[in-house]
Coordinates of C-alpha atoms in Angstrom, one line a residue:
X1241 CA 190.0 111.2 73.7
X1242 CA 190.3 108.2 71.4
X1243 CA 191.8 105.3 73.3
X1244 CA 192.5 101.6 73.0
X1245 CA 192.1 99.2 75.9
X1246 CA 192.4 95.5 76.5
X1247 CA 189.3 93.4 77.3
X1248 CA 189.3 89.7 78.2
X1249 CA 186.2 87.5 78.2
X1250 CA 187.3 85.0 81.0
X1251 CA 186.9 81.2 81.0
X1252 CA 183.7 81.2 83.0
X1253 CA 181.9 83.5 80.6
X1254 CA 183.2 81.6 77.6
X1255 CA 182.2 78.3 79.1
X1256 CA 178.7 79.6 79.8
X1257 CA 178.3 80.8 76.2
X1258 CA 178.2 84.5 76.8
X1259 CA 180.9 85.5 74.3
X1260 CA 178.5 86.9 71.8
X1261 CA 176.4 88.8 74.3
X1262 CA 179.5 90.4 75.8
X1263 CA 181.0 91.3 72.4
X1264 CA 177.6 92.7 71.2
X1265 CA 177.3 94.8 74.4
X1266 CA 180.7 96.5 73.7
X1267 CA 179.6 97.2 70.1
X1268 CA 176.2 98.6 71.2
X1269 CA 178.0 100.9 73.7
X1270 CA 180.1 102.3 70.8
X1271 CA 183.4 100.5 71.4
X1272 CA 185.0 99.2 68.2
X1273 CA 186.9 95.9 68.2
X1274 CA 190.2 96.5 66.5
X1275 CA 191.8 93.1 67.3
X1276 CA 190.4 89.9 68.7
X1277 CA 191.7 86.4 69.4
X1278 CA 190.3 83.2 71.0
X1279 CA 193.0 81.3 72.9
X1280 CA 193.8 79.2 75.9
X1281 CA 196.4 80.7 78.1
X1282 CA 199.3 78.5 79.2
X1283 CA 200.4 78.8 82.8
X1284 CA 203.5 80.8 81.9
X1285 CA 201.3 83.2 79.8
X1286 CA 198.8 83.7 82.6
X1287 CA 201.6 84.2 85.2
X1288 CA 203.3 86.7 82.9
X1289 CA 200.1 88.7 82.3
X1290 CA 199.2 88.8 86.0
X1291 CA 202.8 89.2 87.2
X1292 CA 201.8 92.4 89.0
X1293 CA 199.8 90.3 91.3
X1294 CA 202.5 87.6 91.9
X1295 CA 202.8 88.4 95.7
X1296 CA 199.1 88.6 96.3
X1297 CA 197.4 85.7 98.1
X1298 CA 195.0 85.1 95.2
X1299 CA 197.7 84.8 92.5
X1300 CA 197.8 81.0 92.2
X1301 CA 194.0 80.7 92.1
X1302 CA 193.8 83.4 89.5
X1303 CA 196.4 81.7 87.2
X1304 CA 194.6 78.4 87.7
X1305 CA 191.2 80.0 86.8
X1306 CA 192.6 81.9 83.7
X1307 CA 194.2 78.6 82.3
X1308 CA 191.0 76.6 83.0
X1309 CA 189.5 77.2 79.5
X1310 CA 189.5 79.4 76.5
X1311 CA 189.4 83.2 76.7
X1312 CA 188.7 85.9 74.2
X1313 CA 191.2 88.8 74.2
X1314 CA 190.2 92.0 72.4
X1315 CA 191.4 95.5 71.8
X1316 CA 188.6 97.9 72.1
X1317 CA 188.8 101.4 70.7
X1318 CA 186.6 104.5 71.3
X1319 CA 186.3 107.8 73.0
X1320 CA 187.4 107.3 76.6
X1321 CA 187.5 103.5 76.0
X1322 CA 189.2 102.6 79.2
X1323 CA 186.6 104.3 81.5
X1324 CA 183.7 103.3 79.3
X1325 CA 184.8 99.6 79.3
X1326 CA 185.2 99.7 83.1
X1327 CA 181.7 101.2 83.5
X1328 CA 180.2 98.5 81.2
X1329 CA 182.0 95.7 83.2
X1330 CA 180.9 96.9 86.6
X1331 CA 182.7 96.4 89.9
X1332 CA 185.2 93.6 90.3
X1333 CA 182.9 91.9 92.8
X1334 CA 179.7 91.1 91.0
X1335 CA 177.8 91.5 94.4
X1336 CA 178.8 95.2 94.3
X1337 CA 178.3 95.7 90.5
X1338 CA 175.5 97.9 89.3
X1339 CA 172.5 96.3 87.6
X1340 CA 173.0 95.7 83.9
X1341 CA 176.8 95.6 84.0
X1342 CA 178.5 92.6 82.5
X1343 CA 179.7 91.4 85.9
X1344 CA 176.3 91.7 87.5
X1345 CA 174.8 89.7 84.6
X1346 CA 177.4 87.1 84.0
X1347 CA 179.8 86.7 86.9
X1348 CA 179.5 84.3 89.8
X1349 CA 182.0 85.7 92.3
X1350 CA 184.9 88.1 92.7
X1351 CA 187.4 85.7 91.0
X1352 CA 185.1 84.2 88.3
X1353 CA 184.0 87.7 87.3
X1354 CA 183.4 87.1 83.5
X1355 CA 185.6 90.0 82.1
X1356 CA 188.8 91.8 82.5
X1357 CA 189.6 95.4 81.4
X1358 CA 192.7 97.6 81.6
X1359 CA 192.5 100.1 84.5
X1360 CA 194.4 103.0 83.0
X1361 CA 196.3 104.2 79.9
X1362 CA 199.7 102.8 80.9
X1363 CA 198.2 99.4 81.8
X1364 CA 196.2 99.4 78.6
X1365 CA 199.3 99.9 76.5
X1366 CA 201.2 97.1 78.3
X1367 CA 198.3 94.7 78.3
X1368 CA 197.5 95.3 74.6
X1369 CA 201.1 94.7 73.7
X1370 CA 201.1 91.5 75.7
X1371 CA 198.7 89.9 73.3
X1372 CA 198.8 91.9 70.1
X1373 CA 201.4 93.6 67.9
X1374 CA 200.5 96.8 66.1
X1375 CA 200.2 94.6 62.9
X1376 CA 197.3 92.7 64.6
X1377 CA 195.3 95.8 65.2
X1378 CA 193.0 97.2 62.5
X1379 CA 192.8 100.9 61.7
X1380 CA 189.1 101.4 60.8
X1381 CA 189.6 104.9 59.3

């Protein structure tokens, strides 16, 4: 099934100069970029995006991290894009991530884990809409 999903290259990976490698990996794996933006999240933007985690003990640290530098937000499209993106990223904790996954290659710990990806179709729709209107997304066909 053709899907769209949100991907974020987080501040740690941007700072380390891994944006191009990560974007290239998505493309090599057959995911098409249909929208992309480089931005620096404000505190209210990060708090809004991660609102589902507001009551979790790591929320404040997550917001602090996500506002610490530029991020790249992208909409990826492809067959089973959500599952494929999650496989490419690897486990949230890079210590548990499979060899060759983005988090194994570029993440330093469970919080500074290089990339974010939507975890399901409903989340993907919500997350894509948080950063992009339908006018921002290219239809390649």
